[in-house]
Coordinates of C-alpha atoms and ligand atoms in Angstrom, one line a residue:
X155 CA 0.0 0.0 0.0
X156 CA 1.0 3.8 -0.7
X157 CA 2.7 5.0 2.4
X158 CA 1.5 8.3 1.3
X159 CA -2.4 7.4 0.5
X160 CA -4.5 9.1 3.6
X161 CA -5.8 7.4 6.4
X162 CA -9.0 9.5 6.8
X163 CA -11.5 11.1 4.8
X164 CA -11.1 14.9 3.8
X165 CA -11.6 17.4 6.6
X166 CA -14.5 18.4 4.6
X167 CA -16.1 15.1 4.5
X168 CA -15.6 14.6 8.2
X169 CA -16.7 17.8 9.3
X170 CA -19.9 17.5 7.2
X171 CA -20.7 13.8 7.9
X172 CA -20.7 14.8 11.9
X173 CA -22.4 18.2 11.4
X174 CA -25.3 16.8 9.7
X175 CA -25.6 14.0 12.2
X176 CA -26.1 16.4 14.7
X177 CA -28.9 18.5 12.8
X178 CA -30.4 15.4 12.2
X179 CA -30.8 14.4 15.9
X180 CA -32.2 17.5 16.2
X181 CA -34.7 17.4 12.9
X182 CA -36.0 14.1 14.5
X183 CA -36.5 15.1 17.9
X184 CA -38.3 18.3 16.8
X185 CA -40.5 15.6 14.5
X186 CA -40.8 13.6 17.2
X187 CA -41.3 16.1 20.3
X188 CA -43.8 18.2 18.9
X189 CA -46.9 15.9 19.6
X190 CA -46.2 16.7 22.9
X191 CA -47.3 20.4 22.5
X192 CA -50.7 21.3 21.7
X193 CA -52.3 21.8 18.3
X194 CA -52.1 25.1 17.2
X195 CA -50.1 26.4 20.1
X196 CA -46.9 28.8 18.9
X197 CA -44.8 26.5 21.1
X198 CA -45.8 23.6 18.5
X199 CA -45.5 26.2 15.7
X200 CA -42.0 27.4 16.7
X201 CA -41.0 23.4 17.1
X202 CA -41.9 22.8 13.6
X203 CA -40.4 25.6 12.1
X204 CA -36.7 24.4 13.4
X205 CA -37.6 21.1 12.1
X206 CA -38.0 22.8 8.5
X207 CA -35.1 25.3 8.6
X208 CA -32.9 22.4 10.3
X209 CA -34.4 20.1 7.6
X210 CA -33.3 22.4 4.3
X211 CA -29.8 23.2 6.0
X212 CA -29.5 19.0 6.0
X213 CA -30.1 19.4 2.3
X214 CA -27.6 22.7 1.6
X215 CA -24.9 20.7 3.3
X216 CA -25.4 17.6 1.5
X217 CA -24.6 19.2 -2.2
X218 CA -21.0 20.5 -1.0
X219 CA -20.9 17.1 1.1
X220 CA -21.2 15.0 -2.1
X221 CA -19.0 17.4 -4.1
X222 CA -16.1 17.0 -1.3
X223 CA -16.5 12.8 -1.1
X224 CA -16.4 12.6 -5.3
X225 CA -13.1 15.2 -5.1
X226 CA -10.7 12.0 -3.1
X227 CA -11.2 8.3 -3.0
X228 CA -12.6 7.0 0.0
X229 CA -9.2 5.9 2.4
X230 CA -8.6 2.0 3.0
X231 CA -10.4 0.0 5.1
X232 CA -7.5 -1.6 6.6
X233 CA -7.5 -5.0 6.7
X234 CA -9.8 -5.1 3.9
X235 CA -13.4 -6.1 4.7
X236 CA -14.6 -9.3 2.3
X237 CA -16.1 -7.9 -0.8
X238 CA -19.8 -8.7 -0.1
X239 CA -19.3 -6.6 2.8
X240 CA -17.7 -3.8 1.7
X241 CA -20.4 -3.8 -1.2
X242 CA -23.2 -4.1 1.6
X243 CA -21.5 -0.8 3.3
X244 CA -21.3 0.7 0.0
X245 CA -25.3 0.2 -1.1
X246 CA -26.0 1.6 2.3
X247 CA -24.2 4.6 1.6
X248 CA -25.9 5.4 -1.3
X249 CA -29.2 5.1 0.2
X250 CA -28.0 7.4 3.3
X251 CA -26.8 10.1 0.3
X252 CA -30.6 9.7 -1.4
X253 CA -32.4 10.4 2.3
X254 CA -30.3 13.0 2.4
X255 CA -31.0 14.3 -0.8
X256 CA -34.7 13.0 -0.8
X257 CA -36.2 13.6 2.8
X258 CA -35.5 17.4 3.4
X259 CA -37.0 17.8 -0.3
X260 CA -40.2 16.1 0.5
X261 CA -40.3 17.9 3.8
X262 CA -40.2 21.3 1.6
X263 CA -42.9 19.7 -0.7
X264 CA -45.0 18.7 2.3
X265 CA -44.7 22.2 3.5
X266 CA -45.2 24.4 0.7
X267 CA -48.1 22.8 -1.4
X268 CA -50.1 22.5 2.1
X269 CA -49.3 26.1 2.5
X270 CA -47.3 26.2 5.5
X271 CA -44.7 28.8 5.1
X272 CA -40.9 27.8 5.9
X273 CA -39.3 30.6 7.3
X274 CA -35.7 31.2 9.1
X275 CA -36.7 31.1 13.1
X276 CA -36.3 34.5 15.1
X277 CA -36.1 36.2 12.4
X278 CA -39.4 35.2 10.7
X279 CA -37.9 35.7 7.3
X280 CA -39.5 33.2 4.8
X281 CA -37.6 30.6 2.4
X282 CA -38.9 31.2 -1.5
X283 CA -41.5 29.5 -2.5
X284 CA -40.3 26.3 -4.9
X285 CA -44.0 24.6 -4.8
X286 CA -47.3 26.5 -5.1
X287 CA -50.4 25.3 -2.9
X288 CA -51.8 21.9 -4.7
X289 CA -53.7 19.6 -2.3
X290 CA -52.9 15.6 -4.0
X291 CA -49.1 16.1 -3.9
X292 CA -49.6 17.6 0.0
X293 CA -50.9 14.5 0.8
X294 CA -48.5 12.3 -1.8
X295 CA -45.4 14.2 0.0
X296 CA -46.4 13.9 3.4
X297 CA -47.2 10.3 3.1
X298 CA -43.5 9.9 1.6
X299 CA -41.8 12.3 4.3
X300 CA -43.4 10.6 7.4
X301 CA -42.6 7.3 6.0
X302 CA -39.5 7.7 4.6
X303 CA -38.6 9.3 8.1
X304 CA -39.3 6.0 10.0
X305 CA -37.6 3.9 7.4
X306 CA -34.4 5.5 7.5
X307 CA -34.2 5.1 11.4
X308 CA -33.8 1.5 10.7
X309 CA -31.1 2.2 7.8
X310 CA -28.8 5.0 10.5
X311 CA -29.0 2.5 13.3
X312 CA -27.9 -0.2 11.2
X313 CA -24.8 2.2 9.6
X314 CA -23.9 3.2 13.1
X315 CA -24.1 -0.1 14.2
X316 CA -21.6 -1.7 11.4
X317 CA -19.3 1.4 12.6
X318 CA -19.2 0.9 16.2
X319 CA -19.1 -3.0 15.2
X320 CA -15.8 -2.1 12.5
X321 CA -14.1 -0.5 15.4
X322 CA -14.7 -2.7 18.8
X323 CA -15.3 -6.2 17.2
X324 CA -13.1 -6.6 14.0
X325 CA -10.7 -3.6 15.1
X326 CA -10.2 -2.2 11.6
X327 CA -9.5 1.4 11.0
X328 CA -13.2 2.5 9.6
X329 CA -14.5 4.4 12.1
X330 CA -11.0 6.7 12.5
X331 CA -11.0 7.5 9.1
X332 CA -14.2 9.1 9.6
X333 CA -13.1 10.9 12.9
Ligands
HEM90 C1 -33.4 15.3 6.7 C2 -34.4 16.1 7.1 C3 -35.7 15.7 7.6 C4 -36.1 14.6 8.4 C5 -35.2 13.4 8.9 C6 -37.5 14.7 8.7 C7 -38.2 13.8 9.4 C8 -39.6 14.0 9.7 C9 -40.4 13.0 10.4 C10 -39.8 11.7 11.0 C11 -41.6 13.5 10.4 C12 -42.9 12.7 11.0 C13 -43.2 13.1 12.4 C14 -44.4 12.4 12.8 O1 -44.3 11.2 13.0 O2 -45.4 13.0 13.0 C15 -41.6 14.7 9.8 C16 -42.8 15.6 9.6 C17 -42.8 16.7 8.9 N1 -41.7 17.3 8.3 FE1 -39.8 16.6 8.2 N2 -37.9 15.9 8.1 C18 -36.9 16.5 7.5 C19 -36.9 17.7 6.8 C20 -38.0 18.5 6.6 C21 -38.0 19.8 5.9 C22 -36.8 20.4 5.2 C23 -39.3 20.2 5.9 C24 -39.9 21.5 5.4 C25 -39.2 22.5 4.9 C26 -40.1 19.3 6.7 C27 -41.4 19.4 7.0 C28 -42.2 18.5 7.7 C29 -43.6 18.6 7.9 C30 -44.5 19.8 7.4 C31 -44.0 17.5 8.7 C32 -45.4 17.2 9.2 C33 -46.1 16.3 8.3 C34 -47.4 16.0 9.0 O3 -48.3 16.8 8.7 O4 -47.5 15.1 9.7 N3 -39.2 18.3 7.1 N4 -40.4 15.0 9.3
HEM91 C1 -23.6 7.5 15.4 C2 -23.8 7.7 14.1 C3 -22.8 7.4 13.0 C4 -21.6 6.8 13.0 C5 -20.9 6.2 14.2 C6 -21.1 6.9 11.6 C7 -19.9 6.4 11.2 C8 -19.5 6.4 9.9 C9 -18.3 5.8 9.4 C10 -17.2 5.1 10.3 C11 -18.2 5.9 8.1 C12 -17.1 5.4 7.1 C13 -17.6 4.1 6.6 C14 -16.9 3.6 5.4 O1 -16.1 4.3 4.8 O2 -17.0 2.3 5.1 C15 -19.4 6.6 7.7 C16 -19.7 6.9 6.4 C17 -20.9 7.5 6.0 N1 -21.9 7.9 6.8 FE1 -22.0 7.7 8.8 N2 -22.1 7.5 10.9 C18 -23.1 7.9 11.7 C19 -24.3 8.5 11.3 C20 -24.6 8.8 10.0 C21 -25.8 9.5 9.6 C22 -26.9 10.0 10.5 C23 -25.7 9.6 8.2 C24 -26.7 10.2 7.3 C25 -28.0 10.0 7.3 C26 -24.5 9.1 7.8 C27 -24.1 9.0 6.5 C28 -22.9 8.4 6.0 C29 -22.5 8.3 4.6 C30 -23.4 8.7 3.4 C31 -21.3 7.7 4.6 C32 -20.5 7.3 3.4 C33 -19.2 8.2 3.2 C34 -18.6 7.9 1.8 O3 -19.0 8.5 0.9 O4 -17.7 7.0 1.7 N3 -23.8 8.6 8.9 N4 -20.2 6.9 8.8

């Protein structure tokens, strides 16, 4: 192996890949905590609209993110995983890029054809408006957002899982490349 070839990812791809896990822990617990507040009340209101601005800053980030990851080869696993293996990690991958891609732009779809404006919190100033008010691909997007949402909890666990599982059980170096 190339004594020079890096050991980690780019500092851009790290820094992104932790920065969007952290907006996303916060996008699903405002999904998730604002049952808790009544319907209608501006608590529940102000919940949702971090959800949304949270949610399109997922999807600003992921462009550069993408642009970053295709400018260097990934670093070596080192040892190697098997092949079906390092295939399995790579599928998952791509799915994680779709969501990322995907979810915040069905969120905005959700929002904006049900008429619910997406604006940057404290100061009130609203996004631009992509989709007009149309009431079958409300419901089409919605339907999509909320399920896609509870999908992909299944498909993080299982990619944070394989990390932690890469870095106390087989011991490779998979995990530090990303850190
Ligand atoms: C990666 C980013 C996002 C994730 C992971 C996400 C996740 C979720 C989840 C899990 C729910 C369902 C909550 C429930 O069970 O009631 C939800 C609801 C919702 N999200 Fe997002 N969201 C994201 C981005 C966005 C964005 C960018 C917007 C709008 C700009 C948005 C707008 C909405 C709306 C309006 C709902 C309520 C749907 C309903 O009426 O039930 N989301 N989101
Ligand atoms: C505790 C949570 C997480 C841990 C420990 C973790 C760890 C890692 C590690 C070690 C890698 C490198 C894997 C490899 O090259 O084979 C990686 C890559 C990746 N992670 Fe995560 N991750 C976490 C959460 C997330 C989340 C929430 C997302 C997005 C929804 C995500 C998306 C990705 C993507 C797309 C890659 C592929 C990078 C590439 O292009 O090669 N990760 N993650």
């Amino acid at each position: 192996m190339n004594e020079l070839a890096p050991s980690r990812y780019s500092r851009a791809v790290r820094l992104l890949h932790w920065t969007t896990l952290a907006l996303l822990i916060v996008v699903y617990a405002t999904a998730e905590l604002r049952g808790f507040a009544p319907r209608g009340s501006g608590l529940r209101a102000q919940v949702m609209q971090w959800h949304m601005f949270l949610g399109v800053l997922v999807l600003l980030l992921v462009l550069p993110r993408i642009g970053a990851r295709l400018a260097r080869p990934a670093p070596a696993i080192l040892p190697p995983p098997a092949r079906l293996l390092a295939l399995a990690a790579k599928a998952t991958h791509l799915l994680l890029y779709a969501f990322l891609v995907l979810q915040p732009l069905l969120g905005l779809i959700t929002a904006q054809s049900g008429e619910r404006a997406v604006v940057i919190p404290l100061l009130q100033w609203p996004l631009p408006l992509l989709f007009g008010p149309d009431h079958d691909l409300h419901e089409i997007s919605e339907d999509l957002h909320v399920g896609l949402g509870k999908i992909f909890y299944a498909v993080i666990g299982l990619h944070a899982v394989a990390a932690l599982w890469h870095h106390f059980v087989v011991r490779d170096n998979t995990l530090r490349r990303m850190l």
